[in-house]
Amino acid sequence: LAPTRAGGQEGAPVQLKQTAIITDGYGDRLAFTPGGLLAVADGYQVHFFDGATKQHSVEARYHTSTGELRVSDDGKVLLAGTLVVSGQDDRFKGPAQTRDVFLPGPRRHGGYEVKKSTWSTDGKLSVQGLGYRPGRCKNCKGCEKSYEGPKRLVMVVDGATGARLARLENKWLGPMAVSSTQIAVLDLNTLKIWNRADLPAPEPPQEGKVRGNLGGASSQKPLAPVLAVKEETTGWLMMRFSPREERLAAAEQQGWVTVKETGKYATLHRWQAHEEATSALAFHPTLPILATAGSDRKIHLWNIEGKPVKLATATLPPSEFDNPRPEDMAFSPEGSTLAVSPYSLDRKVVLYAFSN
């Protein structure tokens, strides 16, 4: 452990200690509610834990793992993939309403399906990456060959109505992140930025019109980014804005981590944090600390106030299956707990106590 605190002062070392393993088969996507409950997306359910003790679950009509899990700033809306769960408070216990904002249904002659998605924390925007799926009809085998539209789309969807607001100018479905003012998407090796203020206002749904139907989206003129920055990258797997949105961090293949400022998106730091792929990261809610997790089963805490300094390291518990890769990680609201979900068939969620 490094002999400095997060602020760079001499003192007791930062510590990261494993406290519990949730072994009930849950894992995938993680988020904490403002009250400190851990929400875990697991296929067609979202489970809530107080520490390692499951409190209750919410049934989902659609798969929750097509995108990152979010809890709105007021704690009353859970955002899981394309699913919106509304509750009376941040415990989501009792009657909870679920609705899907945008999930194209199967089409006889082919169509789009959601491959990945993310939400703004205010719950107003969903950004979704869609991939074209060929038709399954028996009588017209040329569906895929005759289709001339884009094979990939990035759409911005209004969280309240499900109406699509814009198609973003993008060719590849890279990691996505949304701040209170901007949308960031990696397009191959180019980071593209859009201002939320440039999005059109949502139109009221028209009677008889299927909400979420792509319709003419393939011919819709895409919205150009306000900024495009070429990146030195081995391939980004995840990106996150910091709590105050002055930083954007990206987890890369081959163990690299990139931290950028969010003015002109210049790179502040880029370093090899893990021996294998860095697959998940999380900002501490109040301190200049970035947590990273990699396929080497290591979890590192970094002070990113200046040049990145490693503060603490922990090792994920062994898995019954090969190559568990951390899929997601999240700090509790006060920053005292770090939850990590390794990606493996046992899908354990590991809890760590953080002390500074």
Coordinates of C-alpha atoms in Angstrom, one line a residue:
L1 CA 0.0 0.0 0.0
A2 CA 1.2 3.5 -0.7
P3 CA 2.1 5.5 2.4
T4 CA 0.0 8.5 1.4
R5 CA -3.6 9.5 1.7
A6 CA -5.7 10.4 -1.4
G7 CA -4.9 14.0 -1.0
G8 CA -1.1 13.3 -1.0
Q9 CA -0.6 13.8 2.7
E10 CA 1.6 11.5 4.7
G11 CA -0.4 9.2 7.1
A12 CA -2.2 5.9 7.4
P13 CA -2.4 4.0 4.1
V14 CA -5.5 3.6 2.0
Q15 CA -7.0 0.2 2.6
L16 CA -9.2 -2.0 0.5
K17 CA -10.5 -5.1 2.3
Q18 CA -12.8 -7.8 1.1
T19 CA -15.8 -8.1 3.3
A20 CA -18.4 -10.4 1.5
I21 CA -19.1 -12.4 -1.5
I22 CA -22.6 -12.6 -2.9
T23 CA -22.8 -16.1 -4.4
D24 CA -26.5 -16.5 -5.3
G25 CA -25.7 -16.4 -9.0
Y26 CA -26.1 -12.7 -9.3
G27 CA -23.8 -10.3 -11.1
D28 CA -23.6 -8.4 -14.4
R29 CA -24.4 -4.7 -13.7
L30 CA -24.2 -2.8 -10.5
A31 CA -25.4 0.5 -9.0
F32 CA -26.0 1.9 -5.5
T33 CA -29.2 3.8 -4.5
P34 CA -28.8 7.1 -2.6
G35 CA -29.8 5.2 0.5
G36 CA -26.9 2.7 0.1
L37 CA -28.7 -0.4 -1.2
L38 CA -26.9 -2.3 -3.9
A39 CA -28.9 -3.0 -7.0
V40 CA -27.7 -5.9 -9.2
A41 CA -29.2 -6.5 -12.7
D42 CA -29.5 -10.3 -13.3
G43 CA -31.2 -11.2 -16.6
Y44 CA -34.9 -10.5 -16.1
Q45 CA -34.6 -9.4 -12.5
V46 CA -33.1 -6.6 -10.5
H47 CA -32.1 -7.6 -6.9
F48 CA -31.5 -5.3 -4.0
F49 CA -29.0 -5.9 -1.2
D50 CA -28.3 -4.3 2.1
G51 CA -24.6 -5.3 2.5
A52 CA -24.6 -9.0 1.3
T53 CA -28.2 -9.6 2.4
K54 CA -30.8 -9.7 -0.3
Q55 CA -33.9 -7.6 0.6
H56 CA -36.1 -8.1 -2.4
S57 CA -36.3 -8.3 -6.2
V58 CA -38.1 -6.5 -9.0
E59 CA -39.3 -8.6 -12.0
A60 CA -38.4 -7.2 -15.4
R61 CA -40.3 -7.7 -18.6
Y62 CA -37.2 -7.4 -20.7
H63 CA -33.5 -8.3 -20.4
T64 CA -31.7 -5.8 -18.1
S65 CA -28.2 -6.5 -19.3
T66 CA -28.0 -4.7 -22.6
G67 CA -26.6 -1.7 -20.9
E68 CA -25.3 -0.1 -17.8
L69 CA -27.4 0.0 -14.6
R70 CA -28.2 3.5 -13.2
V71 CA -30.2 5.0 -10.4
S72 CA -31.6 8.5 -11.0
D73 CA -30.3 11.3 -8.9
D74 CA -33.5 11.4 -6.8
G75 CA -33.3 7.7 -6.2
K76 CA -36.8 6.9 -7.5
V77 CA -36.1 5.6 -10.9
L78 CA -34.0 2.6 -11.8
L79 CA -32.6 2.5 -15.3
A80 CA -31.5 -1.0 -16.5
G81 CA -30.7 -1.5 -20.2
T82 CA -33.8 -0.3 -21.9
L83 CA -36.0 -0.8 -18.8
V84 CA -37.3 1.9 -16.6
V85 CA -38.4 0.9 -13.1
S86 CA -40.3 3.5 -11.0
G87 CA -40.7 3.2 -7.3
Q88 CA -42.0 5.2 -4.4
D89 CA -38.6 5.7 -2.9
D90 CA -35.0 4.5 -3.3
R91 CA -35.7 1.1 -1.8
F92 CA -38.0 0.1 -4.7
K93 CA -40.0 -2.1 -2.4
G94 CA -43.7 -2.7 -2.9
P95 CA -45.5 -1.8 -6.1
A96 CA -43.0 -0.8 -8.8
Q97 CA -43.9 0.1 -12.3
T98 CA -41.7 -1.2 -15.2
R99 CA -41.8 0.0 -18.8
D100 CA -39.5 -0.4 -21.8
V101 CA -38.6 2.7 -23.6
F102 CA -37.1 1.3 -26.8
L103 CA -36.8 -2.3 -27.8
P104 CA -37.4 -3.1 -31.5
G105 CA -39.4 -6.2 -31.8
P106 CA -38.6 -9.1 -34.2
R107 CA -39.4 -8.4 -37.8
R108 CA -40.1 -10.9 -40.5
H109 CA -37.9 -9.0 -43.0
G110 CA -35.1 -8.1 -40.6
G111 CA -34.7 -5.2 -38.2
Y112 CA -32.6 -3.7 -35.4
E113 CA -31.9 -4.9 -31.9
V114 CA -30.3 -3.2 -28.9
K115 CA -26.7 -4.2 -28.4
K116 CA -25.7 -1.8 -25.7
S117 CA -27.2 1.2 -23.9
T118 CA -26.5 3.8 -21.2
W119 CA -28.5 6.4 -19.4
S120 CA -28.1 9.9 -18.0
T121 CA -28.3 10.0 -14.2
D122 CA -31.3 12.4 -14.5
G123 CA -33.2 9.6 -16.3
K124 CA -34.1 11.9 -19.2
L125 CA -31.9 10.4 -22.0
S126 CA -31.1 6.9 -23.1
V127 CA -28.3 6.4 -25.7
Q128 CA -28.6 3.1 -27.4
G129 CA -26.4 1.2 -29.9
L130 CA -28.4 -0.9 -32.3
G131 CA -27.3 -3.6 -34.7
Y132 CA -29.1 -4.8 -37.8
R133 CA -30.4 -8.4 -37.6
P134 CA -31.2 -10.2 -40.9
G135 CA -34.8 -11.4 -41.4
R136 CA -35.8 -15.0 -40.7
C137 CA -38.4 -15.3 -43.4
K138 CA -38.4 -18.4 -45.6
N139 CA -39.9 -17.0 -48.8
C140 CA -37.5 -14.1 -49.4
K141 CA -33.9 -15.2 -48.8
G142 CA -32.4 -12.0 -50.1
C143 CA -33.4 -9.8 -47.0
E144 CA -29.9 -9.3 -45.8
K145 CA -28.4 -8.9 -49.3
S146 CA -31.0 -6.4 -50.4
Y147 CA -30.8 -4.3 -47.2
E148 CA -28.9 -1.1 -48.0
G149 CA -29.2 0.8 -44.7
P150 CA -26.5 1.0 -42.0
K151 CA -25.7 -2.1 -40.0
R152 CA -25.2 -0.1 -36.8
L153 CA -27.0 2.9 -35.4
V154 CA -26.5 5.0 -32.3
M155 CA -29.8 6.6 -31.2
V156 CA -30.7 9.1 -28.5
V157 CA -34.1 8.3 -26.9
D158 CA -36.2 10.4 -24.7
G159 CA -36.6 8.6 -21.3
A160 CA -40.1 9.9 -20.6
T161 CA -41.9 9.1 -23.9
G162 CA -39.6 6.6 -25.6
A163 CA -39.4 8.9 -28.7
R164 CA -36.2 8.9 -30.6
L165 CA -34.6 12.4 -30.6
A166 CA -31.6 11.9 -32.9
R167 CA -29.5 9.5 -34.7
L168 CA -25.8 10.2 -33.9
E169 CA -23.2 10.2 -36.6
N170 CA -21.3 7.0 -35.8
K171 CA -20.1 3.9 -37.6
W172 CA -19.2 1.6 -34.7
L173 CA -20.8 0.6 -31.4
G174 CA -18.2 1.6 -28.9
P175 CA -18.5 2.5 -25.2
M176 CA -20.9 5.3 -24.4
A177 CA -21.4 7.7 -21.5
V178 CA -23.7 10.6 -20.8
S179 CA -23.1 13.6 -18.5
S180 CA -25.6 16.3 -17.6
T181 CA -24.5 18.3 -20.6
Q182 CA -22.8 16.0 -23.1
I183 CA -22.9 12.6 -24.8
A184 CA -19.6 10.7 -25.4
V185 CA -19.3 7.7 -27.8
L186 CA -16.1 6.0 -29.0
D187 CA -16.2 5.3 -32.8
L188 CA -13.4 2.9 -33.5
N189 CA -10.4 5.1 -32.4
T190 CA -12.2 8.5 -32.3
L191 CA -13.9 9.9 -29.3
K192 CA -17.0 11.8 -30.4
I193 CA -18.8 14.4 -28.3
W194 CA -22.3 15.8 -28.7
N195 CA -24.0 18.6 -26.6
R196 CA -27.3 17.6 -25.1
A197 CA -28.5 21.2 -25.8
D198 CA -28.3 20.5 -29.5
L199 CA -30.9 17.7 -29.3
P200 CA -34.4 18.5 -30.6
A201 CA -37.2 18.6 -28.1
P202 CA -39.2 15.3 -27.9
E203 CA -42.5 15.3 -29.8
P204 CA -45.7 13.9 -28.2
P205 CA -46.3 10.4 -29.4
Q206 CA -48.7 10.3 -32.4
E207 CA -51.9 8.2 -32.1
G208 CA -51.5 4.9 -33.7
K209 CA -47.7 5.2 -34.0
V210 CA -45.7 2.4 -32.4
R211 CA -43.3 3.9 -29.8
G212 CA -39.7 2.9 -30.4
N213 CA -40.4 1.8 -34.0
L214 CA -37.3 2.7 -36.0
G215 CA -39.3 3.5 -39.1
G216 CA -37.2 5.8 -41.3
A217 CA -34.3 6.0 -38.8
S218 CA -31.9 4.4 -41.3
S219 CA -32.4 7.3 -43.7
Q220 CA -32.6 9.9 -40.9
K221 CA -29.8 12.5 -41.3
P222 CA -27.4 11.8 -38.4
L223 CA -26.4 14.5 -36.0
A224 CA -22.7 15.4 -36.3
P225 CA -20.6 15.7 -33.2
V226 CA -19.4 19.0 -31.9
L227 CA -15.9 17.5 -31.2
A228 CA -14.0 14.5 -32.5
V229 CA -10.7 13.5 -30.9
K230 CA -8.4 10.8 -32.3
E231 CA -7.4 8.4 -29.5
E232 CA -4.3 6.3 -29.0
T233 CA -6.0 3.2 -27.8
T234 CA -5.9 -0.6 -27.7
G235 CA -9.7 -0.6 -27.7
W236 CA -11.9 0.9 -25.0
L237 CA -14.2 -1.4 -23.0
M238 CA -15.9 1.1 -20.7
M239 CA -15.9 4.9 -20.1
R240 CA -17.3 6.8 -17.2
F241 CA -17.6 10.5 -16.2
S242 CA -16.4 11.6 -12.8
P243 CA -19.0 12.8 -10.2
R244 CA -18.3 16.4 -11.0
E245 CA -17.9 15.6 -14.7
E246 CA -14.6 17.3 -15.0
R247 CA -12.9 14.0 -16.0
L248 CA -13.7 11.1 -18.3
A249 CA -12.0 7.8 -17.7
A250 CA -11.7 4.8 -20.1
A251 CA -10.8 1.2 -19.5
E252 CA -8.8 -0.3 -22.3
Q253 CA -7.7 -3.6 -23.7
Q254 CA -4.2 -4.7 -22.8
G255 CA -4.4 -3.2 -19.4
W256 CA -4.4 0.5 -20.2
V257 CA -6.4 3.3 -18.6
T258 CA -7.0 6.8 -20.1
V259 CA -8.1 9.9 -18.1
K260 CA -9.2 13.0 -20.0
E261 CA -10.4 16.4 -19.1
T262 CA -13.9 17.3 -20.4
G263 CA -13.1 20.8 -21.9
K264 CA -11.4 19.9 -25.1
Y265 CA -11.0 16.2 -24.1
A266 CA -7.3 16.4 -24.0
T267 CA -5.6 13.3 -22.4
L268 CA -4.3 14.0 -18.9
H269 CA -2.9 10.6 -18.2
R270 CA -2.6 7.2 -19.9
W271 CA -0.9 4.3 -18.2
Q272 CA -0.9 0.5 -18.0
A273 CA -2.9 -0.2 -14.9
H274 CA -3.2 -4.0 -15.3
E275 CA -1.2 -6.9 -16.8
E276 CA -4.3 -8.0 -18.8
A277 CA -7.3 -6.1 -20.1
T278 CA -8.7 -3.3 -17.9
S279 CA -12.5 -4.1 -18.1
A280 CA -14.2 -2.0 -15.4
L281 CA -13.6 1.3 -13.5
A282 CA -15.4 3.6 -11.0
F283 CA -14.7 7.1 -9.6
H284 CA -14.9 7.6 -5.8
P285 CA -17.9 9.9 -5.1
T286 CA -15.9 12.5 -3.1
L287 CA -12.1 11.8 -3.4
P288 CA -9.8 12.0 -6.5
I289 CA -9.6 8.2 -6.6
L290 CA -10.2 6.0 -9.6
A291 CA -10.8 2.2 -9.0
T292 CA -9.9 -0.1 -11.8
A293 CA -10.4 -3.9 -12.3
G294 CA -8.8 -6.2 -14.9
S295 CA -8.7 -9.7 -16.3
D296 CA -5.7 -10.3 -14.1
R297 CA -8.1 -10.4 -11.1
K298 CA -6.6 -7.3 -9.6
I299 CA -8.4 -4.3 -8.3
H300 CA -6.3 -1.1 -7.9
L301 CA -7.1 2.3 -6.4
W302 CA -5.4 5.2 -8.0
N303 CA -4.9 8.8 -6.8
I304 CA -5.5 10.8 -10.0
E305 CA -5.1 14.3 -8.5
G306 CA -1.8 14.5 -10.4
K307 CA 0.2 11.8 -12.0
P308 CA -1.6 8.5 -11.2
V309 CA -0.3 6.9 -8.0
K310 CA -1.4 3.4 -6.9
L311 CA -2.9 3.6 -3.4
A312 CA -4.1 0.1 -2.8
T313 CA -4.5 -3.3 -4.4
A314 CA -6.8 -6.2 -3.8
T315 CA -7.3 -9.6 -5.6
L316 CA -10.6 -11.0 -6.7
P317 CA -11.3 -14.4 -5.2
P318 CA -10.7 -17.4 -7.4
S319 CA -13.4 -18.7 -9.7
E320 CA -14.5 -22.2 -10.5
F321 CA -14.4 -21.1 -14.2
D322 CA -11.6 -19.8 -16.3
N323 CA -10.7 -16.1 -16.9
P324 CA -13.3 -14.2 -14.8
R325 CA -13.3 -10.7 -16.2
P326 CA -14.8 -7.9 -14.0
E327 CA -17.9 -6.6 -15.8
D328 CA -18.8 -3.7 -13.6
M329 CA -17.9 -1.9 -10.3
A330 CA -19.5 0.9 -8.2
F331 CA -18.8 2.8 -5.0
S332 CA -21.5 3.3 -2.4
P333 CA -22.8 6.9 -2.1
E334 CA -20.5 7.7 0.9
G335 CA -17.6 5.8 -0.7
S336 CA -17.0 3.3 2.1
T337 CA -17.9 0.2 0.0
L338 CA -16.8 -0.9 -3.5
A339 CA -18.8 -3.6 -5.3
V340 CA -17.3 -5.6 -8.1
S341 CA -19.0 -8.1 -10.4
P342 CA -16.6 -10.5 -12.1
Y343 CA -17.8 -11.8 -15.4
S344 CA -17.8 -15.6 -15.2
L345 CA -20.4 -18.4 -15.1
D346 CA -20.6 -18.2 -11.3
R347 CA -21.2 -14.4 -11.5
K348 CA -20.2 -13.6 -8.0
V349 CA -20.5 -10.0 -6.6
V350 CA -17.6 -9.1 -4.3
L351 CA -17.8 -6.4 -1.7
Y352 CA -14.8 -4.5 -0.4
A353 CA -14.5 -2.0 2.5
F354 CA -12.6 1.2 1.6
S355 CA -10.9 3.3 4.3
N356 CA -8.8 6.3 4.0

